[in-house]
mmCIF file of C-alpha atoms in Angstrom:
data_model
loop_
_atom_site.group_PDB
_atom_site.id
_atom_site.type_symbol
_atom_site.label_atom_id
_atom_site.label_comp_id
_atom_site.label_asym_id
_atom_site.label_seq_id
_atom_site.Cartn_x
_atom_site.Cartn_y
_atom_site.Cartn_z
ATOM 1 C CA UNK D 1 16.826 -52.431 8.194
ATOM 2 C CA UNK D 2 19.383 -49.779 8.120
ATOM 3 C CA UNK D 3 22.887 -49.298 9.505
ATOM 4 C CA UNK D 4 22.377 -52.147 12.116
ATOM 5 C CA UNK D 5 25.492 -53.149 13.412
ATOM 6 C CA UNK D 6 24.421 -54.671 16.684
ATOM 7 C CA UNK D 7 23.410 -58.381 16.992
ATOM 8 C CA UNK D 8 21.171 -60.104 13.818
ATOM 9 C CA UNK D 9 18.132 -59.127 12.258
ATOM 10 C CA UNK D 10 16.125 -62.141 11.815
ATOM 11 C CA UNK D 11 12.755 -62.336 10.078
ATOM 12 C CA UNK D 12 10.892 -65.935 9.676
ATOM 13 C CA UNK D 13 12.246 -69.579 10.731
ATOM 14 C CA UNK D 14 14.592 -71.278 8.936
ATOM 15 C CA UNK D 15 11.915 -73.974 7.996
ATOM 16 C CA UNK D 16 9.704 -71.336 6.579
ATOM 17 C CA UNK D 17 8.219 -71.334 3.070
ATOM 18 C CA UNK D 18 7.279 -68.331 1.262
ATOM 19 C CA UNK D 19 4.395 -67.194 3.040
ATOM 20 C CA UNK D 20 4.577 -68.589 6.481
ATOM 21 C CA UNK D 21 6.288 -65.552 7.963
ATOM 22 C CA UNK D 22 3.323 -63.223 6.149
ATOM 23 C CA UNK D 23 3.195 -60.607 3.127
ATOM 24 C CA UNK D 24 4.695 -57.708 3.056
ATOM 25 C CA UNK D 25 3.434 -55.139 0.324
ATOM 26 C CA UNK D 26 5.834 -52.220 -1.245
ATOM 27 C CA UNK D 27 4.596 -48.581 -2.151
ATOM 28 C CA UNK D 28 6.487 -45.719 -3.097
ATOM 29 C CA UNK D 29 9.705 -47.415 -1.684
ATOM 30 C CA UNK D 30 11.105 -50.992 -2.121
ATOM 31 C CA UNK D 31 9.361 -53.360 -0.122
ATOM 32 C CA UNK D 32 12.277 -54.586 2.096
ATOM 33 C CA UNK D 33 15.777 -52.448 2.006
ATOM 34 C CA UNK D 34 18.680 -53.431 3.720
ATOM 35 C CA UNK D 35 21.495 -50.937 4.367
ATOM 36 C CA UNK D 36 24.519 -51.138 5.750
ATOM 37 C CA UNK D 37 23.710 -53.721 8.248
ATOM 38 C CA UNK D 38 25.727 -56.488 9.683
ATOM 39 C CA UNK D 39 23.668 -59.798 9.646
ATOM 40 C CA UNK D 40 20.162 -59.893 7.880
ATOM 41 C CA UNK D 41 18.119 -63.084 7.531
ATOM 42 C CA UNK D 42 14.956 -63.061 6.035
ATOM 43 C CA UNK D 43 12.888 -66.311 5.175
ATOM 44 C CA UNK D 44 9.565 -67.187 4.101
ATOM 45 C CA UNK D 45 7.853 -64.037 3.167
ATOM 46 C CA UNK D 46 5.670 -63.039 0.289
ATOM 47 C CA UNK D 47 7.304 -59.783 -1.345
ATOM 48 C CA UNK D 48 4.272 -57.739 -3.074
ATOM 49 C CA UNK D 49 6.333 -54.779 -4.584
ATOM 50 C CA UNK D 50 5.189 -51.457 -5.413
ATOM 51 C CA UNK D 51 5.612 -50.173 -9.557
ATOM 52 C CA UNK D 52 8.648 -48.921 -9.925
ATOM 53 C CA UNK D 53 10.309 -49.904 -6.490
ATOM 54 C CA UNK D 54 12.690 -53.553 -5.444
ATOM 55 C CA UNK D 55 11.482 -55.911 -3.496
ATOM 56 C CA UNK D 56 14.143 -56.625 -1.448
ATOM 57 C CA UNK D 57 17.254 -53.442 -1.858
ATOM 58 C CA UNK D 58 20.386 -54.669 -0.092
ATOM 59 C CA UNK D 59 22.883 -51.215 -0.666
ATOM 60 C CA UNK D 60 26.894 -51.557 0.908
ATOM 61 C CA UNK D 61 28.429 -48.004 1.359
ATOM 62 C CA UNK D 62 30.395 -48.249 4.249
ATOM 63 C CA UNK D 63 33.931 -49.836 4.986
ATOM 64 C CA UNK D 64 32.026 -52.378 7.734
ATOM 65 C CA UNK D 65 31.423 -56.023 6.585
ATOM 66 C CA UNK D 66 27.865 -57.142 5.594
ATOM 67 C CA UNK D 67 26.073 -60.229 5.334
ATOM 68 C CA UNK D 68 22.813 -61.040 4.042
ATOM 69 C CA UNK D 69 20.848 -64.361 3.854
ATOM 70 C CA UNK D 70 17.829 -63.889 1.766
ATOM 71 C CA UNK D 71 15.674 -67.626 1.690
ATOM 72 C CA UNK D 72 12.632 -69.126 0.794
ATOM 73 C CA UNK D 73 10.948 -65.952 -0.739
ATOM 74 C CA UNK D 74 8.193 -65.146 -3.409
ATOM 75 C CA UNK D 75 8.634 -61.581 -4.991
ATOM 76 C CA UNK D 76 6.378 -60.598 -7.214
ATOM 77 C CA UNK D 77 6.117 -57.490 -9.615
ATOM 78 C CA UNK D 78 7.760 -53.944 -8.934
ATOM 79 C CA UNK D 79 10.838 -52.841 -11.393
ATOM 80 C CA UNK D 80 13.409 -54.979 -9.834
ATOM 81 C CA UNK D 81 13.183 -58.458 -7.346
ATOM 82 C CA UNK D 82 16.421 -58.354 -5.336
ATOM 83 C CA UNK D 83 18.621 -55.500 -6.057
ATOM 84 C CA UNK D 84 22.032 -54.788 -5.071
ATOM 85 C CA UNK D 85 23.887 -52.229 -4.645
ATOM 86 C CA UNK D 86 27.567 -51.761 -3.527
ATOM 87 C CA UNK D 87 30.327 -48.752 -3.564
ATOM 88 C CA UNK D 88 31.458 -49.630 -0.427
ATOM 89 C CA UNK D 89 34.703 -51.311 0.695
ATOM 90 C CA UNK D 90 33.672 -53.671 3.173
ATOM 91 C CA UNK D 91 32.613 -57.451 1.882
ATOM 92 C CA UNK D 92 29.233 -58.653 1.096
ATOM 93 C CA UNK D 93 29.010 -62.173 1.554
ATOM 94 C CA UNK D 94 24.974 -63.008 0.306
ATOM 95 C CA UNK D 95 22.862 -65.810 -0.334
ATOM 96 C CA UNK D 96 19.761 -66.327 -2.209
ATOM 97 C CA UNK D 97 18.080 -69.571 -1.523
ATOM 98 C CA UNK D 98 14.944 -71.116 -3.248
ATOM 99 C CA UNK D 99 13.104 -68.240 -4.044
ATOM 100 C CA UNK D 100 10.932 -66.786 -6.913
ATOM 101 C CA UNK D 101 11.035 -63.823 -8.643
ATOM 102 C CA UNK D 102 7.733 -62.835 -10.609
ATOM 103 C CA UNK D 103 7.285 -60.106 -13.324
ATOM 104 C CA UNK D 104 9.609 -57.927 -12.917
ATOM 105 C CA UNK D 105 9.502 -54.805 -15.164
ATOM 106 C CA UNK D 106 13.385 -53.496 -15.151
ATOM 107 C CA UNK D 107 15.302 -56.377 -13.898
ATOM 108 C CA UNK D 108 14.628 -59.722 -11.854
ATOM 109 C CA UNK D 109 17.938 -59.378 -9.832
ATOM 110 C CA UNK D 110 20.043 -56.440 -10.478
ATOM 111 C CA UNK D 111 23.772 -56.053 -8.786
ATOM 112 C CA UNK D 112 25.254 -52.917 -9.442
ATOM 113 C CA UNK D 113 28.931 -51.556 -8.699
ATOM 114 C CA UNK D 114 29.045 -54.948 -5.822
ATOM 115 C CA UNK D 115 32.914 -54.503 -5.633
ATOM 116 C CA UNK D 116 34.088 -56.759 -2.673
ATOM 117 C CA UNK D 117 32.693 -60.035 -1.720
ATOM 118 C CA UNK D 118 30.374 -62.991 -2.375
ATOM 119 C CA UNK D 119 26.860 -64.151 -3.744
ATOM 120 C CA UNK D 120 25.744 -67.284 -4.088
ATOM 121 C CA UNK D 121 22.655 -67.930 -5.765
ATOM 122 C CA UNK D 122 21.103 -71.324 -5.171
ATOM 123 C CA UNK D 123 17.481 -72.791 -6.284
ATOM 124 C CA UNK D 124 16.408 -69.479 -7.537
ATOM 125 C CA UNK D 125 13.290 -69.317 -10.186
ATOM 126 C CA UNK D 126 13.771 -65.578 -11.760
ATOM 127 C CA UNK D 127 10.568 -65.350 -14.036
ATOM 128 C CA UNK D 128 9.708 -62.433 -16.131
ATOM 129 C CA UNK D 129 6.554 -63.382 -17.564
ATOM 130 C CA UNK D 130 7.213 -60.745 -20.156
ATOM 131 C CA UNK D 131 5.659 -58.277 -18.462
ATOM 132 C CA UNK D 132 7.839 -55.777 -20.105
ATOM 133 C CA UNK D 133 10.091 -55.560 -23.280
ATOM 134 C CA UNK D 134 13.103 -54.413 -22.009
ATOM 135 C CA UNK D 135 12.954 -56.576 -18.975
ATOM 136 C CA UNK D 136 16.477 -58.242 -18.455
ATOM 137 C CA UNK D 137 16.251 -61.748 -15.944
ATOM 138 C CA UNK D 138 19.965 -60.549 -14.146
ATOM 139 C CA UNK D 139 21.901 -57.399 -15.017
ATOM 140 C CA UNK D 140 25.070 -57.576 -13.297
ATOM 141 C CA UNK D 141 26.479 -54.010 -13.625
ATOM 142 C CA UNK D 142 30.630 -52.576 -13.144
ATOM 143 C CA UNK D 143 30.805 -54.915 -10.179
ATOM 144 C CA UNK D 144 34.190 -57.074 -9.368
ATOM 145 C CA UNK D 145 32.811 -59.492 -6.118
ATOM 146 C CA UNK D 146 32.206 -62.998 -7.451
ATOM 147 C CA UNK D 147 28.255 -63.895 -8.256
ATOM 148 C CA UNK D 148 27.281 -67.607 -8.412
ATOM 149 C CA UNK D 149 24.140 -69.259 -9.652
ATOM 150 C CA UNK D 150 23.631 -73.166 -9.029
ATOM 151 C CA UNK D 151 22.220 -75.644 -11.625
ATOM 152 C CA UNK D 152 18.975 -75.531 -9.831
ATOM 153 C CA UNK D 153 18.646 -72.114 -10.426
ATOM 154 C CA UNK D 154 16.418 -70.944 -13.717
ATOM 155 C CA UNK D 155 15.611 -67.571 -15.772
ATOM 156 C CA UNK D 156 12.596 -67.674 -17.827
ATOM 157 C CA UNK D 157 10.536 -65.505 -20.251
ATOM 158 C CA UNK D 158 12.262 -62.273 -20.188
ATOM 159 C CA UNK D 159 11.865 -60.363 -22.920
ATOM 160 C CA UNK D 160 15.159 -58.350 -23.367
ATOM 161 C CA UNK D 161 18.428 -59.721 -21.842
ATOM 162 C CA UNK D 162 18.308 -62.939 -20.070
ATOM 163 C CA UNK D 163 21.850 -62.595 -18.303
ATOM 164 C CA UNK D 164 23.817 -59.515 -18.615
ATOM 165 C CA UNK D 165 27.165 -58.549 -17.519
ATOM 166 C CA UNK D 166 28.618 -55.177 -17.906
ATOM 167 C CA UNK D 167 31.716 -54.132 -17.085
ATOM 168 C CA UNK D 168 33.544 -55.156 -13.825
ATOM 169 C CA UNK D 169 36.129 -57.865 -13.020
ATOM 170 C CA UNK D 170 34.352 -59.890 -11.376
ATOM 171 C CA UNK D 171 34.015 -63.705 -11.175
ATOM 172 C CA UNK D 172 30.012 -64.727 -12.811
ATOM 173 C CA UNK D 173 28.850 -68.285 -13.045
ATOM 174 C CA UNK D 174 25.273 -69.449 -13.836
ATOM 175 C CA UNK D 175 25.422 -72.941 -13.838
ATOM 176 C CA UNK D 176 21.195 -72.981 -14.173
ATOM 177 C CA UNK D 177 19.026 -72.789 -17.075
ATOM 178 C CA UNK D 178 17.435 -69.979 -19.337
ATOM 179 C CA UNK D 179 14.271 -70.920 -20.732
ATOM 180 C CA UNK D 180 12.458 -68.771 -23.260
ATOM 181 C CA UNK D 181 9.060 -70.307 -23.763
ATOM 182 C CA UNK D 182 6.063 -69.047 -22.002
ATOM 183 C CA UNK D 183 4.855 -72.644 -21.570
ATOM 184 C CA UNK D 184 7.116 -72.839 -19.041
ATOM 185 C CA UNK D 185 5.390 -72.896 -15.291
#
C-alpha cells in the first residue's frame, strides 16, 4: 500500500477478529508495508511473517500527512511485528488496537526516527516467547512524536530489552504491564 493519497485503503470490517478477514503470509519482504499513504485501515487479519522481514512496515518520508489504523490483528514470527519508520515531516497519527504480537526475533514493535505525530497503543499483547536472546518487546529509536501504550496493553517473555527508548524527544508512556515468566499465556 504505497504512496496512496486518494480516498482510504480499507482491509476487513470493523467488527472483525483476527482471522475473519483471512491470512496473509510474508516472504522475502514484510508481510504488509504501508508507505506514504494517506488513510490505511486494516482489521482482522492473521499476519504470518517471513524470517527476517515485519509484519506490518508503516515508513513516513514525505511532507504529506499519514494515518494508519492497525486493529484486531495476530502477527506472528518474522524479525519485527509492527515496525515504523519515519524521516518525514508530515504527521503520523496511528493506532494499534487489540492485537498480538508472537515471537518476534529482533523486535515486537519497533519505531524508528517517528519525528512528528501520534501513536496510541491500546489492548496490545506483544509476546516474545523467547524465541531469541536479543529480542527487545518495543525499541523506540531517535524518534520525537509521542507513543502511548494503555493499561490493557502487555509485553511478555522477551529475552533482551522489554521497553527501550533511545534517543529522541519524544513523549513515551506504557501504562501496561511487563511480565517475564513464561507461564504466562
Amino acid at each position: 500500500l504505497e504512496r496512496n493519497t486518494g480516498g482510504a485503503i480499507t482491509i476487513g470490517a470493523t467488527t472483525d477478529v483476527a482471522g475473519d478477514a483471512g491470512t496473509i503470509a510474508g516472504g522475502a519482504a514484510p508481510a504488509i508495508n504501508i508507505e506514504d499513504s494517506a488513510n490505511v485501515s486494516i482489521t482482522g487479519l492473521i499476519v504470518n511473517s517471513g524470517a527476517g522481514n515485519s509484519g506490518v512496515r508503516v515508513e513516513k518520508s514525505t511532507a504529506a500527512a499519514m494515518t494508519t489504523n492497525l486493529s484486531d490483528l495476530q502477527i506472528n514470527g518474522g524479525a519485527i511485528g509492527v515496525e515504523t519508520v519515519g524521516g518525514g515531516t508530515g504527521a503520523v497519527t496511528m493506532t494499534v488496537n487489540d492485537t498480538a504480537i508472537n515471537g518476534s526475533t529482533d523486535a515486537g514493535m519497533l519505531f524508528n526516527n517517528l519525528d512528528v505525530g501520534t501513536v496510541t497503543v491500546n489492548a496490545a499483547t506483544i509476546d516474545g516467547d523467547n524465541a531469541n536472546a536479543t529480542a527487545d518487546g518495543v525499541r523506540i529509536v531517535g524518534s520525537n512524536a509521542t507513543i502511548t501504550f494503555d493499561a490493557a496493553s502487555s509485553i511478555r517473555d522477551f529475552s533482551d530489552n522489554d521497553f527501550e527508548v533511545d534517543g529522541g524527544t519524544g513523549t513515551i508512556s506504557f501504562a501496561g504491564d511487563i511480565v517475564n515468566s513464561s507461564t504466562v499465556n
